[in-house]
Coordinates of C-alpha atoms in Angstrom, one line a residue:
X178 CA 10.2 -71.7 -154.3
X179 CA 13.4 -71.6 -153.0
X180 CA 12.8 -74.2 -150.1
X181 CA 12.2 -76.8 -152.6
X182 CA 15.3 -75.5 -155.2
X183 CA 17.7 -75.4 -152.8
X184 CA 16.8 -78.0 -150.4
X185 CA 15.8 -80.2 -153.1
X186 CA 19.3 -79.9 -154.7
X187 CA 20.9 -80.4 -151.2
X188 CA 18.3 -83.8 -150.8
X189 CA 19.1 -85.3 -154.1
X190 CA 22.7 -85.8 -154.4
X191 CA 25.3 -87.4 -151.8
X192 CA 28.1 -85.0 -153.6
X193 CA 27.0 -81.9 -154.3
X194 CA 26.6 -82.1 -158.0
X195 CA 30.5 -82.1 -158.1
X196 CA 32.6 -82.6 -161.2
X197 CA 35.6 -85.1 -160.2
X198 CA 36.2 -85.8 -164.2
X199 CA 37.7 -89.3 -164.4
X200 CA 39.4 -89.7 -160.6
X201 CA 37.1 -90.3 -157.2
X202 CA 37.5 -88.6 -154.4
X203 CA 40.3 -90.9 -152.9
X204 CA 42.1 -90.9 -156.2
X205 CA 42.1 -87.3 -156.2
X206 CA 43.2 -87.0 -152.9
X207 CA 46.1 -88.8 -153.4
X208 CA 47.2 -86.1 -156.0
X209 CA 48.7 -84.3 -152.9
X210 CA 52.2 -84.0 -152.0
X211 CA 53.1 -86.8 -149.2
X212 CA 54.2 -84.0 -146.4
X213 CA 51.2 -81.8 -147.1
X214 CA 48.9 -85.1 -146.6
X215 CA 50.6 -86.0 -143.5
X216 CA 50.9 -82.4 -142.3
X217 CA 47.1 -82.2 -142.0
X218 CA 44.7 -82.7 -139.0
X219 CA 42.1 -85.5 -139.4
X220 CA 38.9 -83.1 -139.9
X221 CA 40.9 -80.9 -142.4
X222 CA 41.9 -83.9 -144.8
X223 CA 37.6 -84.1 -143.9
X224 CA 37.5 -80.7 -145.4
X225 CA 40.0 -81.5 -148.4
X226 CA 37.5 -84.7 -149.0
X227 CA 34.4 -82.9 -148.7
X228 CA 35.2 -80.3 -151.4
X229 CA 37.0 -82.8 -153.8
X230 CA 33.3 -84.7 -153.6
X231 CA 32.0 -81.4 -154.4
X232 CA 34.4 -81.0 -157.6
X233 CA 36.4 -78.4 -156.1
X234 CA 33.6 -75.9 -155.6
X235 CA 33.8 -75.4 -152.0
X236 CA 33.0 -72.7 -148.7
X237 CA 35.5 -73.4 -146.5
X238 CA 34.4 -71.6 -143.2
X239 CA 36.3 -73.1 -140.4
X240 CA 36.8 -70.5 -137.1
X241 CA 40.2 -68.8 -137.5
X242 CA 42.8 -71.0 -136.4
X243 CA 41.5 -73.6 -138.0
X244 CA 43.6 -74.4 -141.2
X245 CA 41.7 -72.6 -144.0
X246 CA 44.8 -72.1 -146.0
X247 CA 46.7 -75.5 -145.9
X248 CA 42.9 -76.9 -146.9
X249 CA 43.1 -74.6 -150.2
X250 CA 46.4 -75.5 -150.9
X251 CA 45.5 -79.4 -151.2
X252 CA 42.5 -79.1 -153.0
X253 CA 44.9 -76.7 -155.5
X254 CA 47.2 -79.8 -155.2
X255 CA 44.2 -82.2 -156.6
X256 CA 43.6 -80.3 -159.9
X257 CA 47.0 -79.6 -161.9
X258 CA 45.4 -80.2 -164.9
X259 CA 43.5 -77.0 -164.1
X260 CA 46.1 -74.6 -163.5
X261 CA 47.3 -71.9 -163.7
X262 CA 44.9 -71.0 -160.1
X263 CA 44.0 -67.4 -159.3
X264 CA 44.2 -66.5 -155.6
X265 CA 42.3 -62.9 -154.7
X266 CA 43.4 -61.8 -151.1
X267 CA 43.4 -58.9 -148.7
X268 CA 46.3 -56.8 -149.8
X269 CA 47.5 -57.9 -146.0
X270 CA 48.1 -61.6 -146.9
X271 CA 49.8 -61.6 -150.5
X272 CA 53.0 -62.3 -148.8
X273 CA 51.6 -65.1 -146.8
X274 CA 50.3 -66.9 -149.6
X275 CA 53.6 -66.7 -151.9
X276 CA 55.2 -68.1 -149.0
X277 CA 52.8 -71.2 -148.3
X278 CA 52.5 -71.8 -152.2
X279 CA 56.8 -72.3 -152.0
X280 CA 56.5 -74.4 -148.8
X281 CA 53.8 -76.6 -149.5
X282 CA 53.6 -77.1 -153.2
X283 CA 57.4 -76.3 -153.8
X284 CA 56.1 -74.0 -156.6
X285 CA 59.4 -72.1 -157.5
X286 CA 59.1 -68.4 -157.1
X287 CA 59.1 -67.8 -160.7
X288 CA 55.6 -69.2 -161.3
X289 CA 54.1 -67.3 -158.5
X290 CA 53.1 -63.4 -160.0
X291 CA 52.0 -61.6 -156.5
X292 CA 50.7 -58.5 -157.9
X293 CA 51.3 -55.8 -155.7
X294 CA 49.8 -52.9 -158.2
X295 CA 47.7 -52.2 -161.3
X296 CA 51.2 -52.2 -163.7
X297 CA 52.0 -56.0 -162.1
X298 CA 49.7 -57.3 -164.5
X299 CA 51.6 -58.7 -166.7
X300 CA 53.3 -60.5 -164.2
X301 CA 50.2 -63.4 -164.7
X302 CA 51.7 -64.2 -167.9
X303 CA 53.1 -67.4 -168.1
X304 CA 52.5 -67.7 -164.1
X305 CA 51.2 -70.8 -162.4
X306 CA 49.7 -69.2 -159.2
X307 CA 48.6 -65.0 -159.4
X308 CA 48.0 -63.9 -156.4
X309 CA 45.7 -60.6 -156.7
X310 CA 44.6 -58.5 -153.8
X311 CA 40.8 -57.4 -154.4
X312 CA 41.4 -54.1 -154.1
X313 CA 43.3 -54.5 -157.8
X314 CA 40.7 -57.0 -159.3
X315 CA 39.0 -53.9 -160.8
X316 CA 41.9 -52.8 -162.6
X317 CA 43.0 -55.8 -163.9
X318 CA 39.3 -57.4 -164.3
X319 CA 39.4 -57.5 -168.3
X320 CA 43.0 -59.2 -168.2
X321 CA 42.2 -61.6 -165.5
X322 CA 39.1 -62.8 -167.7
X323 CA 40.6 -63.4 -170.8
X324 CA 43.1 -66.0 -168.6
X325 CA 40.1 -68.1 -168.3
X326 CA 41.2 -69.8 -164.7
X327 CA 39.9 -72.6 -164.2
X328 CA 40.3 -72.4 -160.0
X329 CA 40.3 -69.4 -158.2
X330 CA 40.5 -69.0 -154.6
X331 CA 39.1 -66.3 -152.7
X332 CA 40.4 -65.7 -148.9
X333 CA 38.4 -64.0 -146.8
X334 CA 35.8 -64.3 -148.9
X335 CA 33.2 -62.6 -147.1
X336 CA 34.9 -59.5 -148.4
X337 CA 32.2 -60.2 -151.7
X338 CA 29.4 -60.0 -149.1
X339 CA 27.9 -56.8 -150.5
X340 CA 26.4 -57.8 -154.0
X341 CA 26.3 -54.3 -155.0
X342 CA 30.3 -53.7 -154.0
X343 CA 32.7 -53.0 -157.3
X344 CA 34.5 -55.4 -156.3
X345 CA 32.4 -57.8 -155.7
X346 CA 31.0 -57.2 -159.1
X347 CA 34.8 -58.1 -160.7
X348 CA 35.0 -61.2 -158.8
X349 CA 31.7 -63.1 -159.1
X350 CA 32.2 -63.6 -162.6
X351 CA 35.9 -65.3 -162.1
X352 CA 34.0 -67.3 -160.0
X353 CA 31.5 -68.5 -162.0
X354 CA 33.3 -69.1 -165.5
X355 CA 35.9 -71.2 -162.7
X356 CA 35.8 -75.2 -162.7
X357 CA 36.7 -74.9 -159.5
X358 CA 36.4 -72.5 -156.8
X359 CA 37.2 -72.4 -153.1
X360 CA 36.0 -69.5 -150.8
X361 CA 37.8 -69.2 -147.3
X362 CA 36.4 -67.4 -144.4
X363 CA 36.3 -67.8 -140.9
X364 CA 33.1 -65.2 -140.9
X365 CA 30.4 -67.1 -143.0
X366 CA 27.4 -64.5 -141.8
X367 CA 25.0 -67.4 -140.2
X368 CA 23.1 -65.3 -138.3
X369 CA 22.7 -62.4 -141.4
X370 CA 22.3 -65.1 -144.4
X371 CA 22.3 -62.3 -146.6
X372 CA 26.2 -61.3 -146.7
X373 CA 26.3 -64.8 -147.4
X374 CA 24.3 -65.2 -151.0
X375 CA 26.8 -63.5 -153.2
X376 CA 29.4 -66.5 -152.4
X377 CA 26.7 -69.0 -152.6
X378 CA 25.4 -68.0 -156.2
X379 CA 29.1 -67.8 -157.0
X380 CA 29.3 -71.1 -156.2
X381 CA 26.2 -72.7 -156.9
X382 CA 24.6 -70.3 -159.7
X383 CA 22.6 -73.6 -160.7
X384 CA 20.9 -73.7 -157.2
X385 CA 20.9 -70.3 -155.7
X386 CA 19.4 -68.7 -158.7
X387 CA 17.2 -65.7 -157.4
X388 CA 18.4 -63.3 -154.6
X389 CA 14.2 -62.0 -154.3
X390 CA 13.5 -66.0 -153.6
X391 CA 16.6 -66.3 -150.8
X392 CA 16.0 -62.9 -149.2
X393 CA 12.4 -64.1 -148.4
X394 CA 12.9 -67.1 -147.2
X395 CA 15.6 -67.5 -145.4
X396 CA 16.4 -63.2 -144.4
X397 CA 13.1 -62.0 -143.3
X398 CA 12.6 -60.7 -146.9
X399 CA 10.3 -57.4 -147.4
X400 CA 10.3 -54.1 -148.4
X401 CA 11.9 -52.7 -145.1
X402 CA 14.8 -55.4 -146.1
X403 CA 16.9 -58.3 -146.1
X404 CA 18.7 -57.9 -142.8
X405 CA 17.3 -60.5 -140.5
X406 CA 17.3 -64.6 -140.4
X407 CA 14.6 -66.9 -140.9
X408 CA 14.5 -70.9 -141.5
X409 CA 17.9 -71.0 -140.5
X410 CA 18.5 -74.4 -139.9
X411 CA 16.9 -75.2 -143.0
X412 CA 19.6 -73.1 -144.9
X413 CA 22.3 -74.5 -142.3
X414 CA 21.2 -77.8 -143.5
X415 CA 21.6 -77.2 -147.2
X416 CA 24.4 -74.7 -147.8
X417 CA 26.2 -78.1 -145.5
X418 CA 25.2 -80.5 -147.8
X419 CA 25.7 -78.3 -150.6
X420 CA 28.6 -76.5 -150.6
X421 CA 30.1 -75.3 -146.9
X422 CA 32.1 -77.2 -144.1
X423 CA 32.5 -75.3 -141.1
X424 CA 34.4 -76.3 -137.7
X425 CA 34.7 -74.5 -134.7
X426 CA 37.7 -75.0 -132.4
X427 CA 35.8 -76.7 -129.5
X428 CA 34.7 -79.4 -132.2
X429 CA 38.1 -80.3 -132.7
X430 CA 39.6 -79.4 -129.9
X431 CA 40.5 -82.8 -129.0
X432 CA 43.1 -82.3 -132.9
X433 CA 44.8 -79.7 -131.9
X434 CA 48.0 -79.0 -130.2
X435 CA 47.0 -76.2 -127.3
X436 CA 49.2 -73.7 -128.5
X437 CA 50.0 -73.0 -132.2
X438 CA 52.0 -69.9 -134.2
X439 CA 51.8 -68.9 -137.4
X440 CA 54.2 -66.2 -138.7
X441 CA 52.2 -63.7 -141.0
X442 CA 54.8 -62.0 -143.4
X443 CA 53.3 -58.1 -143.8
X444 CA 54.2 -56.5 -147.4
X445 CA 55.3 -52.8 -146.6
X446 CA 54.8 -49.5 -148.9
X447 CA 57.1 -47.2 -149.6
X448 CA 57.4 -45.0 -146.8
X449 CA 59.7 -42.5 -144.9
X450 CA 60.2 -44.7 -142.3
X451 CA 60.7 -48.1 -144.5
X452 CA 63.7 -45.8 -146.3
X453 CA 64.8 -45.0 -143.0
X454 CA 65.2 -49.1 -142.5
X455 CA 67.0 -49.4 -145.5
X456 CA 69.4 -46.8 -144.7
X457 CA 70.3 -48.2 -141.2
X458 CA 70.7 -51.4 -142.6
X459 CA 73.0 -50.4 -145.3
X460 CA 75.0 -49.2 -142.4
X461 CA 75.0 -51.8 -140.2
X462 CA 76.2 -53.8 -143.3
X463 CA 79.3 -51.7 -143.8
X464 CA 80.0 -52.0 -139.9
X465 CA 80.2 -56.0 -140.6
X466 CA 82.2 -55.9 -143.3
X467 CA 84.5 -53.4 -141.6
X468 CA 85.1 -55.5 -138.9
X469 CA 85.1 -58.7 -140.6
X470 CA 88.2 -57.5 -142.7
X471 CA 89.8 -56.1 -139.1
X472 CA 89.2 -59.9 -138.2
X473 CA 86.6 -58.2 -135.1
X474 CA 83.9 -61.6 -133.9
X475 CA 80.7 -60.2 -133.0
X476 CA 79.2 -63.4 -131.4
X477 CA 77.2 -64.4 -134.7
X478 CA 74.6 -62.6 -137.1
X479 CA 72.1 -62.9 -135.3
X480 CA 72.8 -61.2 -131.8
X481 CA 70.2 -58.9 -130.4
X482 CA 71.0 -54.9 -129.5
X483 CA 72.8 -55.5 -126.6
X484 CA 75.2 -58.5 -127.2
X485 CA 78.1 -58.2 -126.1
X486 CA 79.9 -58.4 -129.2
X487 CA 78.3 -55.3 -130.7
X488 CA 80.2 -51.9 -130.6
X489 CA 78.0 -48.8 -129.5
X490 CA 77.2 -47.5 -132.5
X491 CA 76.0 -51.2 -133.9
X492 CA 73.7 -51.3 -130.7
X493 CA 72.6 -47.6 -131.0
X494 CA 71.6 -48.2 -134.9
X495 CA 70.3 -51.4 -133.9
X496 CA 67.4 -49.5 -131.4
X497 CA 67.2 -47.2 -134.4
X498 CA 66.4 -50.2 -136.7
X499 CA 64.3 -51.2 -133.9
X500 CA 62.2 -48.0 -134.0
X501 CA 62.2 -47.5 -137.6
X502 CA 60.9 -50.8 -138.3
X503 CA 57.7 -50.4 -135.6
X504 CA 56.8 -47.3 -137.9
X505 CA 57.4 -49.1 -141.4
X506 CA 55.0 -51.6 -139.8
X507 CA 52.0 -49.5 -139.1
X508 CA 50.4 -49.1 -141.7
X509 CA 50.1 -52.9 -142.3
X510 CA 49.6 -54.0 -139.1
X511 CA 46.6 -51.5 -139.1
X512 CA 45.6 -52.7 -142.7
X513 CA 46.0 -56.7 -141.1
X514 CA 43.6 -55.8 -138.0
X515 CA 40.8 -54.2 -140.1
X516 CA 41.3 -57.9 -142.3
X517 CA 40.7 -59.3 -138.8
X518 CA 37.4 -57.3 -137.6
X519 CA 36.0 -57.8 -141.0
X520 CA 36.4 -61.5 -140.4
X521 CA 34.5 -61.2 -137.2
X522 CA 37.6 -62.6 -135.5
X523 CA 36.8 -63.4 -132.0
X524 CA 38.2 -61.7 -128.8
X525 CA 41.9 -61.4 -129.5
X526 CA 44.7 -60.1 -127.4
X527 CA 47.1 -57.6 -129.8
X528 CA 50.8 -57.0 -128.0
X529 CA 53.7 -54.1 -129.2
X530 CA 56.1 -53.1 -127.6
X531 CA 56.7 -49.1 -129.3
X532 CA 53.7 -46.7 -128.6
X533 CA 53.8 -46.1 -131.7
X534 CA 52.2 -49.6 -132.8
X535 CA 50.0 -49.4 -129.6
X536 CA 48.4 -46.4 -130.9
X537 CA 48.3 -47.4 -134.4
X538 CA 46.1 -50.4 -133.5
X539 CA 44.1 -48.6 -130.9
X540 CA 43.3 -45.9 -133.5
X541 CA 41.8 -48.4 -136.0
X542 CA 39.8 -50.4 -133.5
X543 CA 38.5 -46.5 -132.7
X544 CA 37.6 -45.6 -136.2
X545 CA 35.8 -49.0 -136.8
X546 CA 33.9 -48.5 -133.7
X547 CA 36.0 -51.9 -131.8
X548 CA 35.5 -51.6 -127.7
X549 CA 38.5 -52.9 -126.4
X550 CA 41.0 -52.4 -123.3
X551 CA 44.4 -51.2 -123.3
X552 CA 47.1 -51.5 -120.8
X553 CA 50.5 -49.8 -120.8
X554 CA 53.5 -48.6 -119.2
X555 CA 51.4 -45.6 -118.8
X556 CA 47.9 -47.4 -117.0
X557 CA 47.5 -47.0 -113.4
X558 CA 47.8 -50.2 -111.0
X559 CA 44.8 -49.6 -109.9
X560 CA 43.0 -49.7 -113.0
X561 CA 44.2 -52.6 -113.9
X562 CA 42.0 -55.2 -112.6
X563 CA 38.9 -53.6 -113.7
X564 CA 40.4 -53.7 -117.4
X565 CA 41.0 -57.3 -116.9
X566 CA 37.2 -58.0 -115.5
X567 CA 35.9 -55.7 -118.4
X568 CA 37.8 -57.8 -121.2
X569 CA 36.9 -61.3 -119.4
X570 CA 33.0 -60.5 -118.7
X571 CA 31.9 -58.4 -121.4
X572 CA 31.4 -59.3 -124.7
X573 CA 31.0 -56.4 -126.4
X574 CA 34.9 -56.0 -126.0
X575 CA 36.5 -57.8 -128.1
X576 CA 40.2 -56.7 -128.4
X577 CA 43.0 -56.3 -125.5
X578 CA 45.6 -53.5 -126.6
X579 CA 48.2 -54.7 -124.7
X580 CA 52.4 -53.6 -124.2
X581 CA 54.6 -56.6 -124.2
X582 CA 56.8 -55.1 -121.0
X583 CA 53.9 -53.5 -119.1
X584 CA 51.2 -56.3 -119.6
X585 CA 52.8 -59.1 -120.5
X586 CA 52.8 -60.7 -116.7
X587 CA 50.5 -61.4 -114.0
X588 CA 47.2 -60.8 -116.0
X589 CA 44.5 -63.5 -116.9
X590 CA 42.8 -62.6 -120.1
X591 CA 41.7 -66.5 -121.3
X592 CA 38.4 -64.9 -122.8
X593 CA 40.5 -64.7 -126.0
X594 CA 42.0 -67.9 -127.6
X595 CA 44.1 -65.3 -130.5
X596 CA 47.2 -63.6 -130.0
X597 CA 48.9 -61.0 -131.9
X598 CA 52.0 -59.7 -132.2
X599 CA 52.7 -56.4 -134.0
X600 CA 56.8 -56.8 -133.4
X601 CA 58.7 -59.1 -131.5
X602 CA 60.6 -58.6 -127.8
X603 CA 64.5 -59.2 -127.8
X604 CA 63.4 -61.3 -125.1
X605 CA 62.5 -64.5 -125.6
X606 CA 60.6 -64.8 -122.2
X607 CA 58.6 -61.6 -122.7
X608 CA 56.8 -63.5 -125.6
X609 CA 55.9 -66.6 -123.8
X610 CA 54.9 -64.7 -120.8
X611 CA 52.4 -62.7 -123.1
X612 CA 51.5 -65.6 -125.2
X613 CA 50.6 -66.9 -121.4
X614 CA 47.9 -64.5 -120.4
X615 CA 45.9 -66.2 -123.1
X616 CA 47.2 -70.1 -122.5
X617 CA 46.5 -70.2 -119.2
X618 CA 44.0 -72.3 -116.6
X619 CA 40.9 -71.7 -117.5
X620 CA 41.9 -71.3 -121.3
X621 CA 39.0 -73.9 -122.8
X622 CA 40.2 -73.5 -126.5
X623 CA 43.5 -74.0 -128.5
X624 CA 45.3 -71.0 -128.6
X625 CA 46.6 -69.1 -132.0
X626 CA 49.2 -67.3 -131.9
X627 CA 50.5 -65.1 -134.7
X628 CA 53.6 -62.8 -135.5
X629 CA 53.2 -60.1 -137.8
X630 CA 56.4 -59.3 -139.5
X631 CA 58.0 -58.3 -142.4
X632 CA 61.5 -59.2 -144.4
X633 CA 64.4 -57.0 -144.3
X634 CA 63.5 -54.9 -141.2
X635 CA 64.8 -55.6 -138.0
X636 CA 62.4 -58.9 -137.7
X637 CA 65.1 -60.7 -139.5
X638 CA 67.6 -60.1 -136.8
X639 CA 65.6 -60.1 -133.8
X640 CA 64.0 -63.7 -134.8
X641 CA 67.9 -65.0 -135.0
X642 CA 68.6 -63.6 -131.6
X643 CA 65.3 -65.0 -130.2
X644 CA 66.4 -68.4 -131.3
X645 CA 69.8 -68.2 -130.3
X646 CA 68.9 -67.1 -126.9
X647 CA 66.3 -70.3 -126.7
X648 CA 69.1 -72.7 -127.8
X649 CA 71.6 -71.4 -124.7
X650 CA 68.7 -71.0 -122.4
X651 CA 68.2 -74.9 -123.1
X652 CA 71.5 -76.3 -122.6
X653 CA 71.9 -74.3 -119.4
X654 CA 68.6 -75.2 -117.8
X655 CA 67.9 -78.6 -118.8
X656 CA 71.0 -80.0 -120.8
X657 CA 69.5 -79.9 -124.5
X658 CA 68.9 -77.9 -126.9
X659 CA 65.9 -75.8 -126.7
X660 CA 63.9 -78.4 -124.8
X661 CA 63.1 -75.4 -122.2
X662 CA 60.2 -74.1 -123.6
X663 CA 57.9 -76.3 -125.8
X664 CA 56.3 -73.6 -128.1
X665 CA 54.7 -74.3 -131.4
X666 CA 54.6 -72.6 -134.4
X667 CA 51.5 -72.8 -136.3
X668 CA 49.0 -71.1 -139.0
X669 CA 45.7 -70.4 -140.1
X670 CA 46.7 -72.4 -143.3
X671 CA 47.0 -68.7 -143.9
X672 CA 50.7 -73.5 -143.5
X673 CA 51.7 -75.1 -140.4
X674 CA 53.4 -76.7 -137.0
X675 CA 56.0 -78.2 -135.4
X676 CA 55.8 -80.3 -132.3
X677 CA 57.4 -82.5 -130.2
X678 CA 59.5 -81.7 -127.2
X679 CA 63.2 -82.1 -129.2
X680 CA 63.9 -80.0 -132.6
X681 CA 60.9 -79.8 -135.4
X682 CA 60.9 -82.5 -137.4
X683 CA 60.1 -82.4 -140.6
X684 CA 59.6 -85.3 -142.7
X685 CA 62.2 -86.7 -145.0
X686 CA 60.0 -86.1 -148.0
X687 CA 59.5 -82.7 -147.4
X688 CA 60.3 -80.8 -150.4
X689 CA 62.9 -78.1 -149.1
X690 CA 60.8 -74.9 -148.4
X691 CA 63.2 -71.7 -149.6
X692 CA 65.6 -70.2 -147.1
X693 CA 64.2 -67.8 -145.0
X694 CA 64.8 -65.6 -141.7
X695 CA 61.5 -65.8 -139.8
X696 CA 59.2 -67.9 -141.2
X697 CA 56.0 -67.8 -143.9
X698 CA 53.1 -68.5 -142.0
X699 CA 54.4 -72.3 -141.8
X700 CA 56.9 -73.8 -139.7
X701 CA 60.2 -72.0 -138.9
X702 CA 63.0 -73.5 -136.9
X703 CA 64.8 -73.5 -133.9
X704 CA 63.4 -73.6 -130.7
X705 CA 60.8 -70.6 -131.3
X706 CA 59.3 -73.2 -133.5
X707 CA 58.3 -76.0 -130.9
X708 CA 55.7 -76.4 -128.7
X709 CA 54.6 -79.5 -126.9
X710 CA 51.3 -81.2 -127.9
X711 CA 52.2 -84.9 -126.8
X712 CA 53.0 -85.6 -130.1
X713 CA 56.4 -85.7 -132.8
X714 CA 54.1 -85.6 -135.6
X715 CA 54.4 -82.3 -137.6
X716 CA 51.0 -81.0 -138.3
X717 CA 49.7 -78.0 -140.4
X718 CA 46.9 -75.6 -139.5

């Protein structure tokens, strides 16, 4: 019966059957990298602990916000031996997790192969870390098993939640054959167990042996279906012991900071509009040079559209770059919000400033049948408040469509604890203001706040200009730099945080992360990058 199999197992050993090899858990643990150890919260070294005593076979299923990522990354850390690692993602996160591999295991780029399509697949030979979207696992199945990884990572695992799925068909097995294995989601499907037995028997194939015996016990098994919950604190209790940590924000709310940021790096397709970027670009670039060998100062690289050291035409391509890049970006964005709703993400507030976006999101939160609010230059006054009372009081709604100019003041909207941006405002105060209807009294959770952006569009400039802006704004109000507004900048280990009320400190064993513009779902700099939590310490989530 599979009372006594599972809960038996779960009953009879203290570590989940795990297979540590020759090192303890403490051992193990001190396998990771100094800054990433001291970058983590106390209950996510928990997590790291709880699946090294489970040999690396792990559900992580902390809320979002939470850290999932920077958790993955150090139980990675603890098995070398066992590399090269496969990481399947959401098409939407690839980016990310190049980027968090080079800041917190200082893996050089060219041992990270992020397959972006089906003729990428060679890419994996000879790399350290593949990173493979699902939607390519198919494709590449018969390739990826003759690697023969020995850890694999699946984000947003509850993607495999339909047994049946193709996809899920291509990854179970990498699972399986896997020494270790390490499932992220945010979504673990408590209250309809069965979405979750796919990752379990990928987990535990030794315990959770026969779907029939699961579906009956613990999903209201019968011929009419599996779609309901029964025993469910027995299976709480064993898939705990077993194999899955889980922490919701008010658990730990007294850990975190009570505003973090995490910037989310978007891969973009070829597209009209991403040409379009290039080409505007390309001529901005020829402006530069121009005036740099006419000996013309433009007040640094990273001035926004309207600084005074730009000439007409830079400003007027600059709005163009502005425009272009929204468009390049919707797609994406779009493909990042569906990620979201999958994950079951809770009541989140999503801010543009181009209609274009604003539509874009509202569009997709249509088609997947999303209620949610939205609030523009275009919304009547009057309808305002009833909006706001709709999104505070009803949870049915979960998402806030909301324009950074035209909503991004005197609105309370603390039933979400998640913030999105699709693009960023040339004003640095527009973003704390909307950051602010969210982190504000009668907020009872931390709140995440994330940037979706991508390199080489006009989010490289604007974040420069944004910072500069902060520094000035600093020394003018309060004598120092940047001290003005304590932000943070945090992640859903989908990396990191700085803190403190002076600059972001980073350890001085910090391996250097690579150059970059805006960020990689970790800690950027400058004054964007800080927020106050009572605390210097630089933490990770």
């Amino acid at each position: 019966e599979e009372k006594s199999r599972a809960a038996a197992a779960a009953a009879a050993t203290s570590d989940g059957g795990g297979d540590l090899g020759d090192l303890g858990v403490e051992a193990a643990y001190e396998r990771i990298p100094e800054t990433l150890r001291d970058a983590m919260f106390p209950f996510q070294r928990e997590g790291v602990k709880f699946g090294l005593a489970r040999g690396g076979r792990v559900l992580i299923g902390d809320q979002m916000g939470l850290g999932k990522t920077i958790q993955a990354l150090a139980l990675v850390s603890c098995y070398p031996e066992d590399w090269p690692c496969l990481v399947l993602v959401p098409t939407s996160l690839r980016d990310a997790w190049e980027s968090a591999l080079r800041r917190w295991l200082g893996v050089r780029p060219s041992l990270i192969a992020a397959v972006a399509s089906g003729a990428d697949g060679n890419k994996i030979n000879g790399a350290a870390f593949a990173i493979v979207p699902y939607s390519l696992v198919g494709k590449l199945g018969e390739k990826l098993a003759r690697k023969k990884y020995q850890i694999v990572v699946c984000d947003e695992s509850h993607f495999l939640k339909d047994g049946k799925a193709q996809r899920t068909k291509a990854v179970v097995p990498l699972i399986k054959a896997a020494r270790r294995a390490i499932c992220l989601t945010g979504t673990p499907a408590l209250s309809r167990p069965i979405e979750l037995y796919t990752q379990l028997e990928a987990l535990r194939p030794n315990v959770f042996t026969k779907f029939n015996e699961f579906a009956q016990r613990y999903c209201s098994g019968s011929r009419f279906g599996w779609q309901g919950c029964t025993n469910a604190d027995e299976l709480f209790g064993v898939i705990s012991r077993l194999v899955m940590v889980r922490r919701l924000k008010k658990d730990v709310l007294t850990q975190l900071p009570p505003k973090t940021r995490e910037q989310v790096f978007l891969p973009l397709p070829k597209s009209e509009a991403l040409s379009e970027v290039k080409a505007i670009r390309e001529r901005l670039n020829d402006i530069k040079e121009s005036n740099r060998d006419e000996g013309v100062m433009h007040g640094g690289e990273a001035a926004g559209s309207g600084a005074p050291g730009r000439t007409l035409e830079e400003k007027r391509l600059m709005n163009q770059l502005y425009v272009a890049s929204a468009k390049a970006k919707i797609g994406p964005v779009q493909e990042y919000l569906e990620t979201l709703i999958d994950g079951g993400a809770d009541k989140f507030l999503f801010f543009a400033h181009h209609a274009e976006l604003l539509d874009a999101a509202a569009a997709t939160l249509k088609k997947r049948k999303i209620q949610h609010i939205r609030i523009d230059g275009s919304t009547p006054s009057t309808a305002r408040g009833k909006l706001v009372e709709t999104f505070q009081t009803v949870d049915a709604v979960r998402v806030a469509v909301l324009s950074i100019k035209a909503a991004g003041v005197g609105l309370t909207l603390t039933a979400a604890s998640a913030v999105i941006f699709g693009e960023l405002s040339w004003t640095p105060g527009e973003i704390v203001q909307a950051e602010d209807r969210a982190h504000r009294i009668g907020q009872v959770n931390s709140v995440s706040v994330q940037f979706l952006c991508a390199r080489n569009t006009v989010d490289d400039i604007m974040w420069g200009s944004v910072q500069n802006k902060l520094e000035n704004l600093g020394q003018v109000l309060d004598g120092t730099s940047g001290d003005c507004l304590d932000l943070a900048n945090g992640k859903d280990g989908r990396g990191g945080f700085a803190t403190g009320n002076g600059a972001a400190k980073t350890p001085a064993s910090a391996p250097k992360p690579p150059k970059r513009t805006y960020g990689d779902r970790s800690p950027g700099g400058g004054p964007l990058a800080r927020m106050t939590n009572d605390s210097n310490t630089p933490r990770a989530q």
